[in-house]
Coordinates of C-alpha atoms and ligand atoms in Angstrom, one line a residue:
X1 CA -43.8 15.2 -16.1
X2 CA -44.9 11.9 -17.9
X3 CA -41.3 10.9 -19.9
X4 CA -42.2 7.3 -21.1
X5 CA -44.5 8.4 -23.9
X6 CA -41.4 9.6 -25.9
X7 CA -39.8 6.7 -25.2
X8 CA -40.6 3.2 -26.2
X9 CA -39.2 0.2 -24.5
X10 CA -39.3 -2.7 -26.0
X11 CA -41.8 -5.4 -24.9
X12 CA -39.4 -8.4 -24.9
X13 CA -37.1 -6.4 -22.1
X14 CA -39.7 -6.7 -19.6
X15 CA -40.4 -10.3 -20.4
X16 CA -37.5 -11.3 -17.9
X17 CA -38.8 -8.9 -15.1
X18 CA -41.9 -10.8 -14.2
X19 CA -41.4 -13.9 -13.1
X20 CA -43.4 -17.4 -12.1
X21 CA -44.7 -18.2 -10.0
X22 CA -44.4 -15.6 -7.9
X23 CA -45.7 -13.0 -10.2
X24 CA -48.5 -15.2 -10.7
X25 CA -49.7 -15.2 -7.4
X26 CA -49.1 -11.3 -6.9
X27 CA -51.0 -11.0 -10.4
X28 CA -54.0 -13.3 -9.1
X29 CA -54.4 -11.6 -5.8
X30 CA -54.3 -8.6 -7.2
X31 CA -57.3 -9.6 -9.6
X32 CA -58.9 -11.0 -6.7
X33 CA -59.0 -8.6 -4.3
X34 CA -58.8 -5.8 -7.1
X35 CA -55.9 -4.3 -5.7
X36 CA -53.6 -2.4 -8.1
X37 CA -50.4 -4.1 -7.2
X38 CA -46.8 -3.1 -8.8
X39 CA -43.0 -5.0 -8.9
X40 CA -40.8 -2.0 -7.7
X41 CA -37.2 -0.4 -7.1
X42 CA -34.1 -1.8 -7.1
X43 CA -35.5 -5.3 -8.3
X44 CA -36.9 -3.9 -12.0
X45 CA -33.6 -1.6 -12.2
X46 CA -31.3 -4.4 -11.7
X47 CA -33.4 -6.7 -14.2
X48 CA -33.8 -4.2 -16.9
X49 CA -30.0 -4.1 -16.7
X50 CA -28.9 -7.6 -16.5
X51 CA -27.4 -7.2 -12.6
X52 CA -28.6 -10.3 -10.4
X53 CA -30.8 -9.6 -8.2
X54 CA -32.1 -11.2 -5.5
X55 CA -34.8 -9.4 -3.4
X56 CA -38.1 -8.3 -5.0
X57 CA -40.2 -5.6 -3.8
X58 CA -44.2 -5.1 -4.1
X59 CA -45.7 -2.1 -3.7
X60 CA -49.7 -1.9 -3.5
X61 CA -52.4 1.0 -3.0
X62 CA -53.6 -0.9 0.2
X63 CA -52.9 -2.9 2.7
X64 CA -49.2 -4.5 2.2
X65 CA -49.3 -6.6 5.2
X66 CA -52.2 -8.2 4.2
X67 CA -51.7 -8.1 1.2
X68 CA -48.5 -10.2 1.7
X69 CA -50.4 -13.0 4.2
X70 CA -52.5 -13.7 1.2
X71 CA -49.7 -13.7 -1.4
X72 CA -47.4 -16.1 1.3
X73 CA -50.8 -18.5 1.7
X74 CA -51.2 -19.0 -2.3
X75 CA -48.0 -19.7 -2.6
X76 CA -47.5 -22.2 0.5
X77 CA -44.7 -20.0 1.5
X78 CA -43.3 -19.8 5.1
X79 CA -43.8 -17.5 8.0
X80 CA -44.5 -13.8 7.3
X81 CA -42.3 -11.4 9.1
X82 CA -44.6 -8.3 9.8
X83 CA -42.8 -4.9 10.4
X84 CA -45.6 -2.6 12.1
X85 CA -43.5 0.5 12.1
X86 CA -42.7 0.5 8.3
X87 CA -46.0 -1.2 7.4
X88 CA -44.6 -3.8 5.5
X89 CA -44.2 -7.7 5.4
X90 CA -41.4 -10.1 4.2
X91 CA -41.3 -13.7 3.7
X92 CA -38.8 -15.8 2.1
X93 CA -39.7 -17.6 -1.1
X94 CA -37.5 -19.9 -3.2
X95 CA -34.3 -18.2 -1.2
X96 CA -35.7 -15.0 -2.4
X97 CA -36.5 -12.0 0.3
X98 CA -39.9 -10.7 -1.0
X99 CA -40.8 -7.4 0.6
X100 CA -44.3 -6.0 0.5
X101 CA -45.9 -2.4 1.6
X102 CA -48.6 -0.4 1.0
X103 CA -48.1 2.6 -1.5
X104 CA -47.1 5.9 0.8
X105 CA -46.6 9.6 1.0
X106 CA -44.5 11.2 2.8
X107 CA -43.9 14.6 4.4
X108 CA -40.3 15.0 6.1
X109 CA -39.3 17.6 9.1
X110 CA -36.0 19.5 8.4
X111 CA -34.5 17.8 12.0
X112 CA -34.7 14.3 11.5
X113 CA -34.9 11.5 8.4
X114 CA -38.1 9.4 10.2
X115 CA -41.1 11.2 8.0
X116 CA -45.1 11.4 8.6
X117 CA -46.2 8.8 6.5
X118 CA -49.8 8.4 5.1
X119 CA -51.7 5.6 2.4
X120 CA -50.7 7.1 -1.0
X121 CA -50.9 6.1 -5.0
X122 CA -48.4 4.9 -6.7
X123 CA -47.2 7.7 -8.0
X124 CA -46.9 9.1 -4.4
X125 CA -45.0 6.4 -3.6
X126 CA -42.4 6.4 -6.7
X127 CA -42.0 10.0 -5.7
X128 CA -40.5 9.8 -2.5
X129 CA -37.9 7.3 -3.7
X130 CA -34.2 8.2 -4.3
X131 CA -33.6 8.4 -8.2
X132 CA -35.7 7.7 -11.3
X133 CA -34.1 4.1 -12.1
X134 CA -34.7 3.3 -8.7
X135 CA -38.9 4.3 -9.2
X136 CA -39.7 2.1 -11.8
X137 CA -42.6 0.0 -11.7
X138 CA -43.9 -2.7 -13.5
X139 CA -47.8 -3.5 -13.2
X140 CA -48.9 -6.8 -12.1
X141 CA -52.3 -5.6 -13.3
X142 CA -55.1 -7.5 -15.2
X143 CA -55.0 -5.3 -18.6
X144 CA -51.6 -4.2 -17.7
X145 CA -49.2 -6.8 -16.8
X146 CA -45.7 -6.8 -17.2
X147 CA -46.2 -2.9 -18.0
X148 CA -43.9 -0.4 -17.5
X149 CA -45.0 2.5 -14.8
X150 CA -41.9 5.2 -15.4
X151 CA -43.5 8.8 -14.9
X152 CA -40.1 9.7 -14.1
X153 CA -38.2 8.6 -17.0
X154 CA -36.4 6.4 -15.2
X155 CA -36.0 3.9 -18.6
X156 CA -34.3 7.0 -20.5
X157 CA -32.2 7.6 -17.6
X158 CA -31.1 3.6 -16.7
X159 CA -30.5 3.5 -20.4
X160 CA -27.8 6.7 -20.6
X161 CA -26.5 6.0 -17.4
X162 CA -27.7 8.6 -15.1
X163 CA -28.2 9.0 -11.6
X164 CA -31.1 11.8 -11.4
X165 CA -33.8 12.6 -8.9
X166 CA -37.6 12.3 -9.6
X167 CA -38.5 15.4 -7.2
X168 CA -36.4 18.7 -7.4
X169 CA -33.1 17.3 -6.0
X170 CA -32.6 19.6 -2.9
X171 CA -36.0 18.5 -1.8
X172 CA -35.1 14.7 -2.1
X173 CA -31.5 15.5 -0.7
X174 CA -33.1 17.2 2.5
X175 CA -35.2 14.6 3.1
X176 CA -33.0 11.9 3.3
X177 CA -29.5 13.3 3.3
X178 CA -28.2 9.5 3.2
X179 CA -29.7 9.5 -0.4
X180 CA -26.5 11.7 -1.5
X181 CA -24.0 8.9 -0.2
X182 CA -26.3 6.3 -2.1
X183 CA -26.0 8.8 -5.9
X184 CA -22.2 8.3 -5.4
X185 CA -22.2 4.9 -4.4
X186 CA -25.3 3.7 -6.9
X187 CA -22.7 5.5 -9.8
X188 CA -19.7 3.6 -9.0
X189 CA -21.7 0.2 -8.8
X190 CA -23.6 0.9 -11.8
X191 CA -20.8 3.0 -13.9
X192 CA -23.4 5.6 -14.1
X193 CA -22.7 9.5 -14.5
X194 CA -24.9 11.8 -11.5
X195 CA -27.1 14.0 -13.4
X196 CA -25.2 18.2 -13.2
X197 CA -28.3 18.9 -11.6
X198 CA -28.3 16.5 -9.1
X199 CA -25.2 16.7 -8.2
X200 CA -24.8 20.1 -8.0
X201 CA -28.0 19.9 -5.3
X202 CA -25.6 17.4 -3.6
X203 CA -23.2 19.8 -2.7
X204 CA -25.6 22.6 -1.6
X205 CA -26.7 19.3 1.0
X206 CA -23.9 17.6 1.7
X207 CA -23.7 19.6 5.6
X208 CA -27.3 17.8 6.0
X209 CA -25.2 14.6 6.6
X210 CA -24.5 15.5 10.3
X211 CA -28.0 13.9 10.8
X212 CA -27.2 10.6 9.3
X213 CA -25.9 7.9 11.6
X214 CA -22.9 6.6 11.4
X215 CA -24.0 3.2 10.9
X216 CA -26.0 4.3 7.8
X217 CA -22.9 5.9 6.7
X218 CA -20.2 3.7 6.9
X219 CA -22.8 1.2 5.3
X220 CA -23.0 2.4 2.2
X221 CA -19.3 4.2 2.2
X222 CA -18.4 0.2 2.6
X223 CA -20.6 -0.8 -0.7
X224 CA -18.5 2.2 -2.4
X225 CA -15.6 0.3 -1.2
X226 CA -16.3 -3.0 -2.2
X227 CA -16.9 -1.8 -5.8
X228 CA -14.7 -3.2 -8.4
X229 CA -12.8 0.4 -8.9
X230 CA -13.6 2.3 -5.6
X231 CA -11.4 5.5 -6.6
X232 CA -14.4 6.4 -8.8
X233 CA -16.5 6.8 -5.8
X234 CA -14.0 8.8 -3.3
X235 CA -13.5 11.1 -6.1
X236 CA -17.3 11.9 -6.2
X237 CA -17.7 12.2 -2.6
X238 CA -14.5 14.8 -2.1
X239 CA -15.7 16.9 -4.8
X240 CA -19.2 16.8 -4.0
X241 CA -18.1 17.7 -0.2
X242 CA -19.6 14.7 1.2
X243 CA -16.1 13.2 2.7
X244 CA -15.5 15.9 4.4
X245 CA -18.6 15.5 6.4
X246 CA -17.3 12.2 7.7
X247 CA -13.6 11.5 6.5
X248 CA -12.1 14.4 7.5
X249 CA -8.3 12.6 7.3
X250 CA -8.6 11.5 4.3
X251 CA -9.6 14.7 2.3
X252 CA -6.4 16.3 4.1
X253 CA -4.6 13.8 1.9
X254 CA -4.9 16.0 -0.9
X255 CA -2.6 17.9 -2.4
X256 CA 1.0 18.2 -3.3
X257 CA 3.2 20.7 -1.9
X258 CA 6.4 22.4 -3.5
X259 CA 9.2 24.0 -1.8
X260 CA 12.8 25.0 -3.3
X261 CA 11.7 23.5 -6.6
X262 CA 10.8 19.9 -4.7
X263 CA 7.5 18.9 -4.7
X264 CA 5.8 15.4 -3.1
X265 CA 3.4 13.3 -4.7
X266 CA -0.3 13.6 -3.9
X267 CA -1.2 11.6 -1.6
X268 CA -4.8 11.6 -2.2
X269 CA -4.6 10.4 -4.8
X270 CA -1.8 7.6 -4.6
X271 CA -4.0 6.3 -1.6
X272 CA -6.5 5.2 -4.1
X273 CA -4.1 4.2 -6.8
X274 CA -3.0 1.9 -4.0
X275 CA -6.7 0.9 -3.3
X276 CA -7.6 0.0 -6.9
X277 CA -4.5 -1.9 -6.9
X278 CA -5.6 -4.0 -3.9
X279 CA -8.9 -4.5 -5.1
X280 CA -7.8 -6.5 -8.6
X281 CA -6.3 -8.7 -6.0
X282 CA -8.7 -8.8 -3.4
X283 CA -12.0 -8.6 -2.2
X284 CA -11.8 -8.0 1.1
X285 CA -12.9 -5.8 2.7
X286 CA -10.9 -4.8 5.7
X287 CA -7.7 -5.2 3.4
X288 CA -9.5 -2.4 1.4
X289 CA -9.6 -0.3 4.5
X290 CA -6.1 -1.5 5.1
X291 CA -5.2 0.6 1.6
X292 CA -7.5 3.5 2.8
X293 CA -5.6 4.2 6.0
X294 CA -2.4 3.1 4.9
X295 CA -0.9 6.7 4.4
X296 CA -3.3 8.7 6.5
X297 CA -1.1 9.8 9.1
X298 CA 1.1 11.5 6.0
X299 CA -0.1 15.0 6.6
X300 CA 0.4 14.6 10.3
X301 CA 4.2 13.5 10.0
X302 CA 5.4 16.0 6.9
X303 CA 8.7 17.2 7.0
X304 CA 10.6 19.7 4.7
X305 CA 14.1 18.7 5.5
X306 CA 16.3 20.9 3.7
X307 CA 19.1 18.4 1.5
X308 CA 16.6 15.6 1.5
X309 CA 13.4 16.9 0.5
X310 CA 10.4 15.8 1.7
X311 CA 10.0 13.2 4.7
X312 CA 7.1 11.3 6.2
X313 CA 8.9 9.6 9.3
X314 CA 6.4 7.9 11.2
X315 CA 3.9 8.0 9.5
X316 CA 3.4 3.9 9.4
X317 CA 2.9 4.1 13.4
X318 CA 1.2 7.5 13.7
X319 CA -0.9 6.3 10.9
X320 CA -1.9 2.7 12.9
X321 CA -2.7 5.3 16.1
X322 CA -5.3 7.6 14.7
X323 CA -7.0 3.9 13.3
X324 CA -9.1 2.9 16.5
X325 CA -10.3 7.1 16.5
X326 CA -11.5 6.7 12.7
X327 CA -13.2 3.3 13.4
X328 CA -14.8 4.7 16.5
X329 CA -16.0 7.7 14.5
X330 CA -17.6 5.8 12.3
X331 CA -18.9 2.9 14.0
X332 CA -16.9 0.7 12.4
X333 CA -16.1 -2.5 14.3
X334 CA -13.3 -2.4 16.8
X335 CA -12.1 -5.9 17.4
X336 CA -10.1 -7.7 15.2
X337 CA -11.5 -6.3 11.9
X338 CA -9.4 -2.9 13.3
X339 CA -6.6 -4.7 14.6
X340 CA -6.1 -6.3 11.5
X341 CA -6.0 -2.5 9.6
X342 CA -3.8 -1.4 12.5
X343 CA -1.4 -4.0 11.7
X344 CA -1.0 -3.6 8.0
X345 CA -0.8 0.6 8.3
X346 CA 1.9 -0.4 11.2
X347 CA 3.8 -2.8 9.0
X348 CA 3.2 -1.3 5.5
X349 CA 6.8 -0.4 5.0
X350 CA 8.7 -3.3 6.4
X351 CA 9.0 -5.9 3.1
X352 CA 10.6 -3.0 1.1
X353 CA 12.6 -1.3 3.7
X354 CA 14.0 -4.9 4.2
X355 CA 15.8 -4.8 1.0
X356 CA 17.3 -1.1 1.8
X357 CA 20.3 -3.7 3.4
X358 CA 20.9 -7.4 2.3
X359 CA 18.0 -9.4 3.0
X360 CA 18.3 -11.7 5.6
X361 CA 17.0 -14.9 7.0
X362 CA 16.5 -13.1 10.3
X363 CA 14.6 -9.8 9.2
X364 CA 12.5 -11.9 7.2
X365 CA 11.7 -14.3 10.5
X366 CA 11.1 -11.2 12.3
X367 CA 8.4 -10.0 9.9
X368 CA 7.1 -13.2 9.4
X369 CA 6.7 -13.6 13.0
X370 CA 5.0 -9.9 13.3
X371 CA 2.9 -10.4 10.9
X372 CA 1.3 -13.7 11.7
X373 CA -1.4 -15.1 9.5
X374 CA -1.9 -11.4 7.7
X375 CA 1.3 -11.9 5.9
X376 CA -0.4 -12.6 2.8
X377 CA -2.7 -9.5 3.0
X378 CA 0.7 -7.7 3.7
X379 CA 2.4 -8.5 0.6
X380 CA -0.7 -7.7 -1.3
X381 CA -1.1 -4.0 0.3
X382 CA 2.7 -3.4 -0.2
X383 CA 2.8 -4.5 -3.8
X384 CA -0.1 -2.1 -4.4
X385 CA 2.1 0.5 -2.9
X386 CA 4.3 0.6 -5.9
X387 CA 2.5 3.3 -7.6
X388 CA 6.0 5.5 -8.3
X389 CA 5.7 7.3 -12.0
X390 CA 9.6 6.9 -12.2
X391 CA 9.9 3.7 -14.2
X392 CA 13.2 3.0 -13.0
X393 CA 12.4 3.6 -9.0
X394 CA 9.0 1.5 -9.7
X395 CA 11.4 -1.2 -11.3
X396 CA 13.6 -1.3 -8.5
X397 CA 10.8 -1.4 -5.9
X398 CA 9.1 -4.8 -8.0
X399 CA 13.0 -6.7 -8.4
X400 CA 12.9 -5.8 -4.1
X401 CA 9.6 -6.8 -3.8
X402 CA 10.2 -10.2 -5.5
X403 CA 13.2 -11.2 -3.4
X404 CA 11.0 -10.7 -0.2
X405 CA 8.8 -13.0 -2.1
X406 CA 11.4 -15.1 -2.6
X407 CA 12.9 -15.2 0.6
X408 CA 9.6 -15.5 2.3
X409 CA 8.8 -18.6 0.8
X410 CA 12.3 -20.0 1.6
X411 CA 12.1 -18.7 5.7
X412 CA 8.3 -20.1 5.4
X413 CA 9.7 -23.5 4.2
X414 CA 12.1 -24.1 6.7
X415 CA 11.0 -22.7 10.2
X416 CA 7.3 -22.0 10.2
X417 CA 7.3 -18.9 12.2
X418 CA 4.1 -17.7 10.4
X419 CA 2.1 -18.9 13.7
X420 CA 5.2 -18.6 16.4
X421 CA 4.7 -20.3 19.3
X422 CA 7.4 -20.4 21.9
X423 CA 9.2 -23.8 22.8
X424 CA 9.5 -22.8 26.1
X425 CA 6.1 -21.8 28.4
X426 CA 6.1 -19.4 31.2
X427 CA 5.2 -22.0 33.1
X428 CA 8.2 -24.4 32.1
X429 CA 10.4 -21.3 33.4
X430 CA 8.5 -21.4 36.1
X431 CA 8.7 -25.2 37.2
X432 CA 12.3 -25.2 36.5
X433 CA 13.4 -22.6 38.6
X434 CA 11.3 -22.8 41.1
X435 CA 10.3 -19.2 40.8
X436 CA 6.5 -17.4 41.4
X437 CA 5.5 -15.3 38.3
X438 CA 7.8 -12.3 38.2
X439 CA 9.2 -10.4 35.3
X440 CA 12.3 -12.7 34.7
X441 CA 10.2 -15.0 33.0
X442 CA 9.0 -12.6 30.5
X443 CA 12.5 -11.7 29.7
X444 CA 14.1 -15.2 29.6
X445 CA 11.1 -15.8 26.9
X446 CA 12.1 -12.9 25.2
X447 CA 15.8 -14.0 24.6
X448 CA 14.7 -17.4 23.3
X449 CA 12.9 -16.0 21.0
X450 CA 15.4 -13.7 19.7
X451 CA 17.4 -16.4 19.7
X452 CA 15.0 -18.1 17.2
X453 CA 14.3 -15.4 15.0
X454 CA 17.8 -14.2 14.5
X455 CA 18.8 -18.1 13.7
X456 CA 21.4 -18.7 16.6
X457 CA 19.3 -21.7 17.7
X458 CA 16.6 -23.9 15.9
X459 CA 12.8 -23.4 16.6
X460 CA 13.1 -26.5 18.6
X461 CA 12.5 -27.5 22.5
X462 CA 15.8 -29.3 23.5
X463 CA 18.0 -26.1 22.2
X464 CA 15.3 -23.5 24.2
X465 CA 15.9 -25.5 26.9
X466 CA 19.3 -25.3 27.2
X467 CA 19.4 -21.9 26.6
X468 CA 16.9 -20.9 29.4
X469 CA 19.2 -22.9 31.3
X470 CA 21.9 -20.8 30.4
X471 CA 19.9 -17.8 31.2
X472 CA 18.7 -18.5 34.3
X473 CA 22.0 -19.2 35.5
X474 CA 23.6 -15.6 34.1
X475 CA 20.3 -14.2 36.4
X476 CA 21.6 -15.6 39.5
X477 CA 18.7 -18.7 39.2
X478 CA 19.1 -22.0 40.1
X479 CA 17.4 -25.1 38.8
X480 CA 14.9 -26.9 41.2
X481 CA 16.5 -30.8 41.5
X482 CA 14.7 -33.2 38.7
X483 CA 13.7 -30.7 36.2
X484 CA 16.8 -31.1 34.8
X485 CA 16.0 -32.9 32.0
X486 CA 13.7 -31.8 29.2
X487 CA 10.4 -32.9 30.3
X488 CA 8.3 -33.8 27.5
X489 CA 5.0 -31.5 27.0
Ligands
ATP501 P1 -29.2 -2.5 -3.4 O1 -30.2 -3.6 -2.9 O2 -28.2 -2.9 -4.4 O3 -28.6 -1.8 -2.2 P2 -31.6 -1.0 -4.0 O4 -31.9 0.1 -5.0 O5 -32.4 -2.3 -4.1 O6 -30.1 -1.3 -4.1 P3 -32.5 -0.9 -1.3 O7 -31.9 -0.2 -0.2 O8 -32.6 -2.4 -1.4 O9 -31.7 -0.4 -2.6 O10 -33.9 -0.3 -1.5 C1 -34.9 -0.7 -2.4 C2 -35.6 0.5 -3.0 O11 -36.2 1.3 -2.0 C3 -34.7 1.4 -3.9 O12 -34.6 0.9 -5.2 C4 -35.4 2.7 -3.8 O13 -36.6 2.7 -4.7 C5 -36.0 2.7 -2.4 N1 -35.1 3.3 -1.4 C6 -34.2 2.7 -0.6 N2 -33.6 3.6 0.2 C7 -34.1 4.8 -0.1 C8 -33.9 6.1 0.4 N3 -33.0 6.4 1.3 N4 -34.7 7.1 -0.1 C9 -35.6 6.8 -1.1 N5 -35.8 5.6 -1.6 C10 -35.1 4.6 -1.1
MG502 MG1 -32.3 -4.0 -2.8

């Protein structure tokens, strides 16, 4: 199944793969201990192609771990890190991870992805990885160095851009079921197509997922979201069936209904519109999720309402609900990271219903003072949201947009509610009145704060004061003698 023969690469494009002085001392224990020792995976892909890279791996027929301590010891490197179960080594060298193991086989049982492992060739070993461009080898052999080790044609295939297995693909996919998530996500990195074949095994698989964790799973579905155009890579894994192994909510997104004549948009679809969007604007990655989730309680909350069409009320708090279920499902982290997503799905509509009536000073305090620190990440997600194909809604959506802008930057300028934090303390309520803990304090807060946010007084102590003052004396409370005046914090 040898490909390279009808192939010739050229010389001077493995030139940049090997390396001093590292591959020195690989080549020279090698020659030493006579060893055949090879530069492997991900490391030659990504140099062949001009990605940077920063983690080498070594493969040798023999013993890697050793192997490695002599390697580590020529080259005055650090500590070795020794991982018995995997039989391999790591050590750090010039801020580079460099990995060594001994070449294996593998035999896999249909119930779980941990396979019998045995001392192997090369070959062996560059068949039991995921795709051809990810099994190339280069030799670190005397007589052979720098060469190319491709039985595979993985050169042919990193060279049209394709994703294709070295083994029959519904062997490979059974094996390791994660290895389908890692064709979609390896094609959206790399801008590569997945070979038909391939991907047609990928759908006959994609059910073998339910014995993937979810950590391994929302691992690579995250590097699929931190691409530069993630659409690309949801596409792949609805149509291959993958999604709907883990993502249920989000493949539910699809489709556009019509009744009477009136149809809705698909929301699928506009969901990663809306994520592309965010993505020229940002790199991070829980904003991302932000865009995900944004619209996912849409098929929960959809409405035929006969004179209006189609409605979604709702959705924006329904939608923030089902987020901590989704993050639990897939192990995704549930402190702030999900707050964070919980609050821009909660808040997604607010800057453009705000311009529905006049914008003012008070409903933009009010958002600024719900969304906090996140305002920013707001803004972004809900200009990404402007997705309409009507150029004259999708104009008046930007002018609306921009006058939040506006006006946020004023409200910003003036009062600084971005971080609100209230004039008057519990405990200041407390000391005045002479009062234990009780609910009237929480409800004397909450009118000065109104009272902030709608602009009747300033953001200030001395007019807080005097209207808690106030207050307490509409509750029935009276002030305990010398905290009259404002006592200084
Ligand atoms: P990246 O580092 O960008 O995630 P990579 O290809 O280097 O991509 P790694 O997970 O670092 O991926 O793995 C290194 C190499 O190990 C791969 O190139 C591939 O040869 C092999 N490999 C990794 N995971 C698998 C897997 N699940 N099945 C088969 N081979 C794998
Ligand atoms: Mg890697």
């Amino acid at each position: 199944m040898s490909r390279t023969s009808s192939y010739s690469v050229d010389p001077a494009r493995l030139e940049g793969v090997v390396r001093e002085p590292l591959f020195a001392a690989v080549a020279a224990e090698a020659a030493k201990q006579d060893i055949p020792a090879f530069a492997i995976g991900g490391y030659v892909r990504d140099r062949l192609i001009g990605r940077p890279c920063k983690d080498v791996d070594f493969v040798v027929e023999g013993d890697g771990i050793a192997f490695a301590r002599s390697v580590a010891k020529r080259l005055g490197a650090g500590e070795v890190h020794v991982f018995k179960n995997f039989g391999t080594a790591m050590f750090i060298y010039a801020d580079e991870q460099v990995e060594f193991v001994g070449a294996r086989k593998e035999s896999y049982n249909r119930n779980s992805r941990k396979p019998e492992v045995e001392p192997g060739s090369i070959k062996d070993d560059q068949e039991r990885r995921d795709f051809t461009i990810n099994a190339l080898a280069v030799s670190m052999n005397p007589g052979s160095l720098g060469a190319l080790v491709d039985p595979f044609g993985g050169i042919m295939d990193l060279d049209r851009g394709l994703i294709r297995t070295p083994l029959d693909p519904d062997i490979t996919f059974s094996d390791d079921p994660l290895r389908m998530l890692r064709a979609v996500r390896f094609a959206n990195q790399l801008g590569f197509v997945i070979d038909p074949l391939t991907f047609d095994a990928i759908k006959r698989n994609a059910k073998r997922l339910e014995i993937i964790s979810a950590e391994r799973i929302h691992t690579e579905l995250n590097k699929i979201i931190l691409t530069r155009k993630p659409s690309v890579g949801f596409i792949l894994l609805r149509d291959a069936g993958l999604l709907q192994e883990f993502f249920p909510e989000f493949v539910e997104l699809s489709g556009a209904e019509e009744k009477h004549g009136i149809g809705h948009k698909d929301n699928f679809y506009h969901t990663l519109q809306v994520l592309d969007n965010v993505c020229e604007k940002s790199d991070d990655l829980w904003l991302r999720w932000g865009a995900i989730l944004h619209d996912i309680a849409k098929p929960r909350t959809k409405r035929f309402e006969p004179g209006h069409g189609w409605t979604f009320h709702g959705h924006e708090d329904k939608g923030a609900r089902m987020v901590p279920g989704i993050f639990r499902r897939l192990k995704l982290p549930l402190d702030e990271q999900m707050k964070f997503v919980q609050k821009l799905v909660a808040l997604h509509l607010r800057p453009i219903a705000l311009t529905k009536v006049e914008v003012t000073d008070s409903a933009i305090r009010r958002l600024l003072f719900d969304a906090g620190d996140d305002i920013d990440a707001l803004m972004i997600l809900c200009r990404a949201d402007i997705t309409s194909k009507n150029e004259k809604k999708k104009e008046r959506y930007l002018r609306n947009y921009e006058v939040v802008m506006e006006k946020l930057k004023e409200v910003e300028a003036k009062d600084q509610v971005r971080n609100f934090q209230p004039p008057i303390t519990g405990e200041d309520i407390m000391r005045a009145f002479n009062i234990p803990p009780c609910k009237l304090i929480g409800d004397i807060k909450t009118v000065i704060k109104d009272a902030i946010l709608d602009g009747r007084i300033q953001n200030d102590r001395a007019q807080a004061w005097e209207l808690m003052v106030e207050e307490g004396s509409k509750l029935g409370l009276k002030m305990e003698p010398g905290s009259g005046a404002i006592s200084s914090k």
